[in-house]
PDB file of N, CA and C in Angstrom:
ATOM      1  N   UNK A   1     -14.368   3.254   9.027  1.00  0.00           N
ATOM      2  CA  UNK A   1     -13.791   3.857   7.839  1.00  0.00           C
ATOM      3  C   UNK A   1     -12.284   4.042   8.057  1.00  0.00           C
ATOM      4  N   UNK A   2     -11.432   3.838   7.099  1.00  0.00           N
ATOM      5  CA  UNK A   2     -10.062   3.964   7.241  1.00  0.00           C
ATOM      6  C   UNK A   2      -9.786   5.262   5.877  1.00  0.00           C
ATOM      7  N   UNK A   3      -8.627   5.448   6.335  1.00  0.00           N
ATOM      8  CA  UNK A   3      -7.871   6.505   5.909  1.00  0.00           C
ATOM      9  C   UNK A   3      -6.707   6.412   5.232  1.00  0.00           C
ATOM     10  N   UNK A   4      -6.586   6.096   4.111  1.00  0.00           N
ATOM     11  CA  UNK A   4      -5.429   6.213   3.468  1.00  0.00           C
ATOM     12  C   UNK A   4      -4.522   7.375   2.387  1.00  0.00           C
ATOM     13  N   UNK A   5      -3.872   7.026   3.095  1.00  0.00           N
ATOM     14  CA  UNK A   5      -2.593   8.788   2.677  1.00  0.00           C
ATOM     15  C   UNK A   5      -1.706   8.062   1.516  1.00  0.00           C
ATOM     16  N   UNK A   6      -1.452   9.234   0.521  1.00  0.00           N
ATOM     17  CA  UNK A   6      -0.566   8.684  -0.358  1.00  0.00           C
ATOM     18  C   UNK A   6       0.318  10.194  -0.756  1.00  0.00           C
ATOM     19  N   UNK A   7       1.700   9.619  -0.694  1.00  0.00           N
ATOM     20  CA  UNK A   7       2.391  11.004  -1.404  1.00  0.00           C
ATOM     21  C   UNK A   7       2.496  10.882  -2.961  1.00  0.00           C
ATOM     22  N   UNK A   8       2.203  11.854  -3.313  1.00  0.00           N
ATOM     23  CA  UNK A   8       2.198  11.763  -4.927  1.00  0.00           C
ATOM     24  C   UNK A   8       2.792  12.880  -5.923  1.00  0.00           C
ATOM     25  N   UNK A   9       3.305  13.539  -5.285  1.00  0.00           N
ATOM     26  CA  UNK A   9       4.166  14.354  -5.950  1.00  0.00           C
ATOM     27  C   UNK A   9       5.425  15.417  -4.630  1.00  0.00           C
ATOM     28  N   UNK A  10       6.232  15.512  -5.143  1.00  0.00           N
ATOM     29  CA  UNK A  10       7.218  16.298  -4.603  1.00  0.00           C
ATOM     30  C   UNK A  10       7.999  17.317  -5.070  1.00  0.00           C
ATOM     31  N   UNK A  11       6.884  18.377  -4.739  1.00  0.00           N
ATOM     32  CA  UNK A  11       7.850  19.918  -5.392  1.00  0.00           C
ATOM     33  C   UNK A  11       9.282  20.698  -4.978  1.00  0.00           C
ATOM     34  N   UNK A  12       9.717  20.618  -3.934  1.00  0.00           N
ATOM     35  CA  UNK A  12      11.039  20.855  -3.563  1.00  0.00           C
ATOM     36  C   UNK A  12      12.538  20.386  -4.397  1.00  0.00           C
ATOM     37  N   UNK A  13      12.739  21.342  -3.923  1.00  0.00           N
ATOM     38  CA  UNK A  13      14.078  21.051  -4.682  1.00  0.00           C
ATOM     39  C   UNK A  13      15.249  19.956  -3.884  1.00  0.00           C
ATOM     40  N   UNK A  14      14.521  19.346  -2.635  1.00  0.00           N
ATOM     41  CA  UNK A  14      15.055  18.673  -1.569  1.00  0.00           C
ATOM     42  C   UNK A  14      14.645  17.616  -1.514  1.00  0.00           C
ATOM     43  N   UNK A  15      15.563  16.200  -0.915  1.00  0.00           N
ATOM     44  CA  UNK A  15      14.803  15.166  -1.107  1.00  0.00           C
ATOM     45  C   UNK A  15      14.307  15.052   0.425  1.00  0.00           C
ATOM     46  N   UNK A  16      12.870  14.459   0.685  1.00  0.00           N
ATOM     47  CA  UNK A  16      12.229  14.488   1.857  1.00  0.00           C
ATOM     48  C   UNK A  16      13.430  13.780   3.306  1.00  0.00           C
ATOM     49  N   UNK A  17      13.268  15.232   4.221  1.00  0.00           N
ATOM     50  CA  UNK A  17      14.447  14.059   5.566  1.00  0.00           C
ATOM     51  C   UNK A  17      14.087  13.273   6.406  1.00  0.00           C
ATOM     52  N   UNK A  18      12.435  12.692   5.911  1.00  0.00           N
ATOM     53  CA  UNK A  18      11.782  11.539   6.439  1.00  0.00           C
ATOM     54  C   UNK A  18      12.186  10.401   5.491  1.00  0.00           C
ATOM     55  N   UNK A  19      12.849  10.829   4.421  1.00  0.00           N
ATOM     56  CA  UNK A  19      12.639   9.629   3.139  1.00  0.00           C
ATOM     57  C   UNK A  19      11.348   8.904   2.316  1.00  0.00           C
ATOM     58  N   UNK A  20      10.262   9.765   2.490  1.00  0.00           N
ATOM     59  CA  UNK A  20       9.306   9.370   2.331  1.00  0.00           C
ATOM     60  C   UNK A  20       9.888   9.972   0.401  1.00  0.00           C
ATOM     61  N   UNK A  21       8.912   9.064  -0.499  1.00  0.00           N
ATOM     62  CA  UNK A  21       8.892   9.131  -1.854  1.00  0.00           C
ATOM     63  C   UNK A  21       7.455   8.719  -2.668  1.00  0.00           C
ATOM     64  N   UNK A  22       7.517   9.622  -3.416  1.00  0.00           N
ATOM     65  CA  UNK A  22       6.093   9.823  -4.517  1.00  0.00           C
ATOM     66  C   UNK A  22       5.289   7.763  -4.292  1.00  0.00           C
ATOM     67  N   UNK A  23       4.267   7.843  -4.241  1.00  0.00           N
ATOM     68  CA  UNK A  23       4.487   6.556  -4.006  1.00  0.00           C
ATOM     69  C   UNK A  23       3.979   5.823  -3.031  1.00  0.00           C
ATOM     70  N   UNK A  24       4.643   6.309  -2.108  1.00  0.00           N
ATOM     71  CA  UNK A  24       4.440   5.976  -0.572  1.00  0.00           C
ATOM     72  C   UNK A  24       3.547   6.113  -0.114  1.00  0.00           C
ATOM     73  N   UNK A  25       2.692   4.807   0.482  1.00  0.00           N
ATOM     74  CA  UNK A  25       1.222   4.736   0.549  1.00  0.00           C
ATOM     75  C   UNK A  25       1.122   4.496   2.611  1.00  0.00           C
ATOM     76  N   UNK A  26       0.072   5.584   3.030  1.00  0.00           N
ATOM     77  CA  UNK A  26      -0.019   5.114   4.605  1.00  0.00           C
ATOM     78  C   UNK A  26      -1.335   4.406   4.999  1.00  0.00           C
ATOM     79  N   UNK A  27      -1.399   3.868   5.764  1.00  0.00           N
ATOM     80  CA  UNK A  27      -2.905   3.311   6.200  1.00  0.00           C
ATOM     81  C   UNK A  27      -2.644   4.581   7.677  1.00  0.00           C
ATOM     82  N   UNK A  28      -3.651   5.558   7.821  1.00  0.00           N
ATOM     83  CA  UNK A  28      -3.865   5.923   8.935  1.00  0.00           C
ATOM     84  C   UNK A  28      -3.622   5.566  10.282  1.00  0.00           C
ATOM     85  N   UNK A  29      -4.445   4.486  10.416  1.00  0.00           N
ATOM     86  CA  UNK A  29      -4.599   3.952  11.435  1.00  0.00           C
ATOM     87  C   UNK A  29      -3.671   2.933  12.067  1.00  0.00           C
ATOM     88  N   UNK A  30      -2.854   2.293  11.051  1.00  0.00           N
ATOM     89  CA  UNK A  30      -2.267   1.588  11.512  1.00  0.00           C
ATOM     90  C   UNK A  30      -0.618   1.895  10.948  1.00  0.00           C
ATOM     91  N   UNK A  31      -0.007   2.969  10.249  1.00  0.00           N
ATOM     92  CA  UNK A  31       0.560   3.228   9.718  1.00  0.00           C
ATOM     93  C   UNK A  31       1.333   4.761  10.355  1.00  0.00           C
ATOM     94  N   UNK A  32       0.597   5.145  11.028  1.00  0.00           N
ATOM     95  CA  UNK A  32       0.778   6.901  11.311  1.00  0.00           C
ATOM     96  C   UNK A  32       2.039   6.951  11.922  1.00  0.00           C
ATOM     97  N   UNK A  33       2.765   6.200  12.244  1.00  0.00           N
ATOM     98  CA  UNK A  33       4.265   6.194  13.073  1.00  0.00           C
ATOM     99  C   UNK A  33       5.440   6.811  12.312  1.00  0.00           C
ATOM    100  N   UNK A  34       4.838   6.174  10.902  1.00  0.00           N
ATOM    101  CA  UNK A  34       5.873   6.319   9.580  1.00  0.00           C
ATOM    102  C   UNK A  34       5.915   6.841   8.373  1.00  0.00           C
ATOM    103  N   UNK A  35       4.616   8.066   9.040  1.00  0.00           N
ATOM    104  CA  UNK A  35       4.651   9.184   8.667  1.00  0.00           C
ATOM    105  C   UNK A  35       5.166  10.260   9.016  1.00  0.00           C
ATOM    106  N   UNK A  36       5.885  11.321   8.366  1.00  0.00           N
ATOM    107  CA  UNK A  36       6.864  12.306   8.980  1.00  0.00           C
ATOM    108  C   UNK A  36       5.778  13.100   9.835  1.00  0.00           C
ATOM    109  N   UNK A  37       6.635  13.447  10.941  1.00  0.00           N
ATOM    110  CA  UNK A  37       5.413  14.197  12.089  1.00  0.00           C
ATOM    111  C   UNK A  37       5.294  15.586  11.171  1.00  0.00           C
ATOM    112  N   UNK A  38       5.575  16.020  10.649  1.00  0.00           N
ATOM    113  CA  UNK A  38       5.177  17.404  10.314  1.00  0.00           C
ATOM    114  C   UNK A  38       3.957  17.482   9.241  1.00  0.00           C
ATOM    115  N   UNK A  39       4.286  16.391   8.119  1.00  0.00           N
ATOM    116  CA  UNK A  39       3.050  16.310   7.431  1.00  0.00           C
ATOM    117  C   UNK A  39       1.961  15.725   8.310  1.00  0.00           C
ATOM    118  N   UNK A  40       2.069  14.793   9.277  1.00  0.00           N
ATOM    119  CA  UNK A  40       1.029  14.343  10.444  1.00  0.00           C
ATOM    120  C   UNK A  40       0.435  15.341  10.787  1.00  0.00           C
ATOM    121  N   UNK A  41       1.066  16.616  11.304  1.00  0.00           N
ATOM    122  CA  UNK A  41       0.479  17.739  11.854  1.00  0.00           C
ATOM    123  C   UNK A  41      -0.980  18.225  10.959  1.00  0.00           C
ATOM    124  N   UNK A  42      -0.087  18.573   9.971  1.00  0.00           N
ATOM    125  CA  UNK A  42      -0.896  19.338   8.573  1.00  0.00           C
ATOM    126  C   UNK A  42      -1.675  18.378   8.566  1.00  0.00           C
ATOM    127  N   UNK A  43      -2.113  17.232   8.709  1.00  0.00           N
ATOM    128  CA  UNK A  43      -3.094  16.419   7.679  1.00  0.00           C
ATOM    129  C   UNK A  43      -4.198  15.959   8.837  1.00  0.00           C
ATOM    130  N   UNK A  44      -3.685  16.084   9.961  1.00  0.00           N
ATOM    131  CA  UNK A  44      -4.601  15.738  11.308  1.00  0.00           C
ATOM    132  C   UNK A  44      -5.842  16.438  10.557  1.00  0.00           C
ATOM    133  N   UNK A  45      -6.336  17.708  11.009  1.00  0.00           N
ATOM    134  CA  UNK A  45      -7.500  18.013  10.973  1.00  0.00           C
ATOM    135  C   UNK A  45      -8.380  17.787   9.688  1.00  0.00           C
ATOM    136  N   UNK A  46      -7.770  17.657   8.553  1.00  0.00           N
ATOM    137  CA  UNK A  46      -7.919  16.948   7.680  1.00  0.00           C
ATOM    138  C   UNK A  46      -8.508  15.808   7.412  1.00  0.00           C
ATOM    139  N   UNK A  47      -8.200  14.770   8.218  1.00  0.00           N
ATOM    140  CA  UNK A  47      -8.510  13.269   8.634  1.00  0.00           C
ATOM    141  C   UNK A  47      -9.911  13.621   9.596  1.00  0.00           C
ATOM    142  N   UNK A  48      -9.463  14.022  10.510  1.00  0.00           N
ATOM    143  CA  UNK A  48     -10.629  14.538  11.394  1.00  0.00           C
ATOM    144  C   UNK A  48     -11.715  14.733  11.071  1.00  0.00           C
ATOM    145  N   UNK A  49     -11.677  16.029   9.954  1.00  0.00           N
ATOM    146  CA  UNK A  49     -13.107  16.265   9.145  1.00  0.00           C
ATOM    147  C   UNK A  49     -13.468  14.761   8.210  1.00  0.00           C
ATOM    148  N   UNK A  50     -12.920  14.490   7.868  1.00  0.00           N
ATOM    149  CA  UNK A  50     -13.182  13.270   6.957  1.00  0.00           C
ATOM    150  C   UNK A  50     -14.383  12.204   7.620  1.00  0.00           C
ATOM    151  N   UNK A  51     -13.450  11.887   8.969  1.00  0.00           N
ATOM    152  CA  UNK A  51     -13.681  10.892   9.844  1.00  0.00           C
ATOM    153  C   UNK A  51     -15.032  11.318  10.859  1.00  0.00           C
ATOM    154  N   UNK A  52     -15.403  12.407  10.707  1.00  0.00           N
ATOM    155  CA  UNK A  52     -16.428  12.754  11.234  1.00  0.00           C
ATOM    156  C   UNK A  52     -17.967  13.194  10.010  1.00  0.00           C
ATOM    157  N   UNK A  53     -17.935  12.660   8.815  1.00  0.00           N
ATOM    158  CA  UNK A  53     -18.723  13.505   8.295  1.00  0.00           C
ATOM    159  C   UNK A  53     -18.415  14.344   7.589  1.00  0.00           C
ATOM    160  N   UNK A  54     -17.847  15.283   7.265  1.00  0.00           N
ATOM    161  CA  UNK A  54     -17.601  16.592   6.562  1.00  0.00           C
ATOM    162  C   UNK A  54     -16.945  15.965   5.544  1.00  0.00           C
ATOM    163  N   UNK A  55     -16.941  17.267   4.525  1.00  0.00           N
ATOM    164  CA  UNK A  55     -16.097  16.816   3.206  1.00  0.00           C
ATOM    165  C   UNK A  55     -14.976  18.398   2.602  1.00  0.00           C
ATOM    166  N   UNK A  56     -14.259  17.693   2.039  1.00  0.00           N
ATOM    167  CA  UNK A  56     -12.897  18.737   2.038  1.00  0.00           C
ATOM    168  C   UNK A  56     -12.872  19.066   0.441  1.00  0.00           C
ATOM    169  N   UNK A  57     -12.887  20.506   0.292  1.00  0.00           N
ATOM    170  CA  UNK A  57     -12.832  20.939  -0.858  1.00  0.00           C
ATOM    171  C   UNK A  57     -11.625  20.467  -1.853  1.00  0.00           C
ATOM    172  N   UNK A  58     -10.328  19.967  -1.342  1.00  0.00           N
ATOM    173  CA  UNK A  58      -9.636  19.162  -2.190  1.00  0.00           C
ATOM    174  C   UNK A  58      -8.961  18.218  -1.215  1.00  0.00           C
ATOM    175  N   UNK A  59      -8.543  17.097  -1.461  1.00  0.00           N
ATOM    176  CA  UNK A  59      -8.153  16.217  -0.855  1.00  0.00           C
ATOM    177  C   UNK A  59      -6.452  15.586  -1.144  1.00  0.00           C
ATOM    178  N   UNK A  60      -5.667  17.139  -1.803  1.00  0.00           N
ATOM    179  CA  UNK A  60      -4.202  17.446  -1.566  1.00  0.00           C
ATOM    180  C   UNK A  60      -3.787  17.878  -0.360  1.00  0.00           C
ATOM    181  N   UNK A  61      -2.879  17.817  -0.134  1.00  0.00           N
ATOM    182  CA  UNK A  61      -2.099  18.808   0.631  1.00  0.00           C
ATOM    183  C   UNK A  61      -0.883  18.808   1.310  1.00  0.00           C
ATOM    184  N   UNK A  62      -0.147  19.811   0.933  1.00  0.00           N
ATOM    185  CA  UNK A  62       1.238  19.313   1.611  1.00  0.00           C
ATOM    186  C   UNK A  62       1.897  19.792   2.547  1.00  0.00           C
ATOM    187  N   UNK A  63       2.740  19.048   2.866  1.00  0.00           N
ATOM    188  CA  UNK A  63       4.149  19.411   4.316  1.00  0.00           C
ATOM    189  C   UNK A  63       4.197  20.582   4.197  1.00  0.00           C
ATOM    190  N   UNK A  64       4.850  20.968   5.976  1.00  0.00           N
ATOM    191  CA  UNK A  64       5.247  22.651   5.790  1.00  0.00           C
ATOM    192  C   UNK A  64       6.563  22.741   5.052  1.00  0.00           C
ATOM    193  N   UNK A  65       7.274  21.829   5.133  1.00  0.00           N
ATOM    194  CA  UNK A  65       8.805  21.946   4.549  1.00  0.00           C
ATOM    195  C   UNK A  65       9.173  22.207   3.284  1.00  0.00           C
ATOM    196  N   UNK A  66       9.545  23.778   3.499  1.00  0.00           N
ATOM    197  CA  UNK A  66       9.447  24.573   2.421  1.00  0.00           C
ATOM    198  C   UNK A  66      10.560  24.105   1.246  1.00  0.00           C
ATOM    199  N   UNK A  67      11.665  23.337   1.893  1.00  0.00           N
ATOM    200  CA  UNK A  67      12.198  22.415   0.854  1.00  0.00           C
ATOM    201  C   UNK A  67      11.745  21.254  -0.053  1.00  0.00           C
ATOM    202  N   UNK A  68      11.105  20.625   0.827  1.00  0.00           N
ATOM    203  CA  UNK A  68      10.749  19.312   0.198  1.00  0.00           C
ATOM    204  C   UNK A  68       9.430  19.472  -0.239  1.00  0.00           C
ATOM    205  N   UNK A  69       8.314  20.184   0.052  1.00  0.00           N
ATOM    206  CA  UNK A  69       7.011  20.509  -0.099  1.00  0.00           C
ATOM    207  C   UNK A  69       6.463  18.846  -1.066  1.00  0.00           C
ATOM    208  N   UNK A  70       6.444  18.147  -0.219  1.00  0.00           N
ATOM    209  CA  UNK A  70       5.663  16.839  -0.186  1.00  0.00           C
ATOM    210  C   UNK A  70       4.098  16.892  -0.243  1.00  0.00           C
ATOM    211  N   UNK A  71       3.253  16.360  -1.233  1.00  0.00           N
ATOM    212  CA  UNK A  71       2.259  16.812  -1.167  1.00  0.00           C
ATOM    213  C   UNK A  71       1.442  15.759  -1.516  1.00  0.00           C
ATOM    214  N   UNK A  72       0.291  15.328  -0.664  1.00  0.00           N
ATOM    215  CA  UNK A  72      -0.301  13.758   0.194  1.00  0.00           C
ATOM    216  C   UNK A  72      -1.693  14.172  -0.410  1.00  0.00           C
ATOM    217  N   UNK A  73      -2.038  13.205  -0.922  1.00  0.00           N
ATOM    218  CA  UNK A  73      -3.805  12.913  -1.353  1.00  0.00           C
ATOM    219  C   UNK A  73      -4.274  12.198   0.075  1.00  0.00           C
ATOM    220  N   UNK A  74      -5.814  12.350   0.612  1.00  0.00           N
ATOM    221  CA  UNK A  74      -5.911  11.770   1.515  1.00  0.00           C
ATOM    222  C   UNK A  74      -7.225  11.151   0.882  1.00  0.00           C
ATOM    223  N   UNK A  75      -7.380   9.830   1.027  1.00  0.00           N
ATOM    224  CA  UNK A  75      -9.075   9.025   0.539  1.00  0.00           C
ATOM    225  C   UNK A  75      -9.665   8.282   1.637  1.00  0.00           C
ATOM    226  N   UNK A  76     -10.994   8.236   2.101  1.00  0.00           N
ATOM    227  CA  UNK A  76     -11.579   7.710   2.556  1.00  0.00           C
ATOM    228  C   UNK A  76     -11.735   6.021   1.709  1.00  0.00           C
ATOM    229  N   UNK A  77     -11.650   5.128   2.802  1.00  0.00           N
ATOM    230  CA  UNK A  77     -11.601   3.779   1.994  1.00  0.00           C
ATOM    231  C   UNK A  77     -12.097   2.757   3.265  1.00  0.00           C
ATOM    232  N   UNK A  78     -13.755   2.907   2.729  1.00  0.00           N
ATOM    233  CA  UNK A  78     -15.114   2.052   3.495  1.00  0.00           C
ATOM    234  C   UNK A  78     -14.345   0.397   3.806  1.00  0.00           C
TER     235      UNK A  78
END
């Protein structure tokens, strides 16, 4: 099973200092380099539960960066 991340909206009043933009689609697995480490952080356990079985009451969620507050859909994709 793979993991694909997508940013899809950006509430901050800042533009992201990864450069990442609404849009911007990751493959997990083969992609995770060029994802900003901080949303990486946040979304690890996230992926984790996914990737093991479990299921996540919403499948938003965003960066800690209280400027840019970047905020990533995560989908399972068989």
């Amino acid at each position: 099973m793979k993991i694909k991340i997508t940013l899809v909206e950006q509430k901050g009043t800042c533009p992201c200092h990864r450069g990442h933009k609404v849009g911007d689609t990751f493959d997990f697995d083969t992609e995770r380099g060029k994802l900003c480490p901080m949303a990486a952080h946040v979304l690890f356990p996230m992926i984790d539960i996914l990737r093991y079985g479990g299921e996540l009451k919403s499948n938003v969620f965003c960066c800690p960066d209280v400027d840019t507050i970047n905020v990533f859909k995560i989908e399972k994709v068989d």
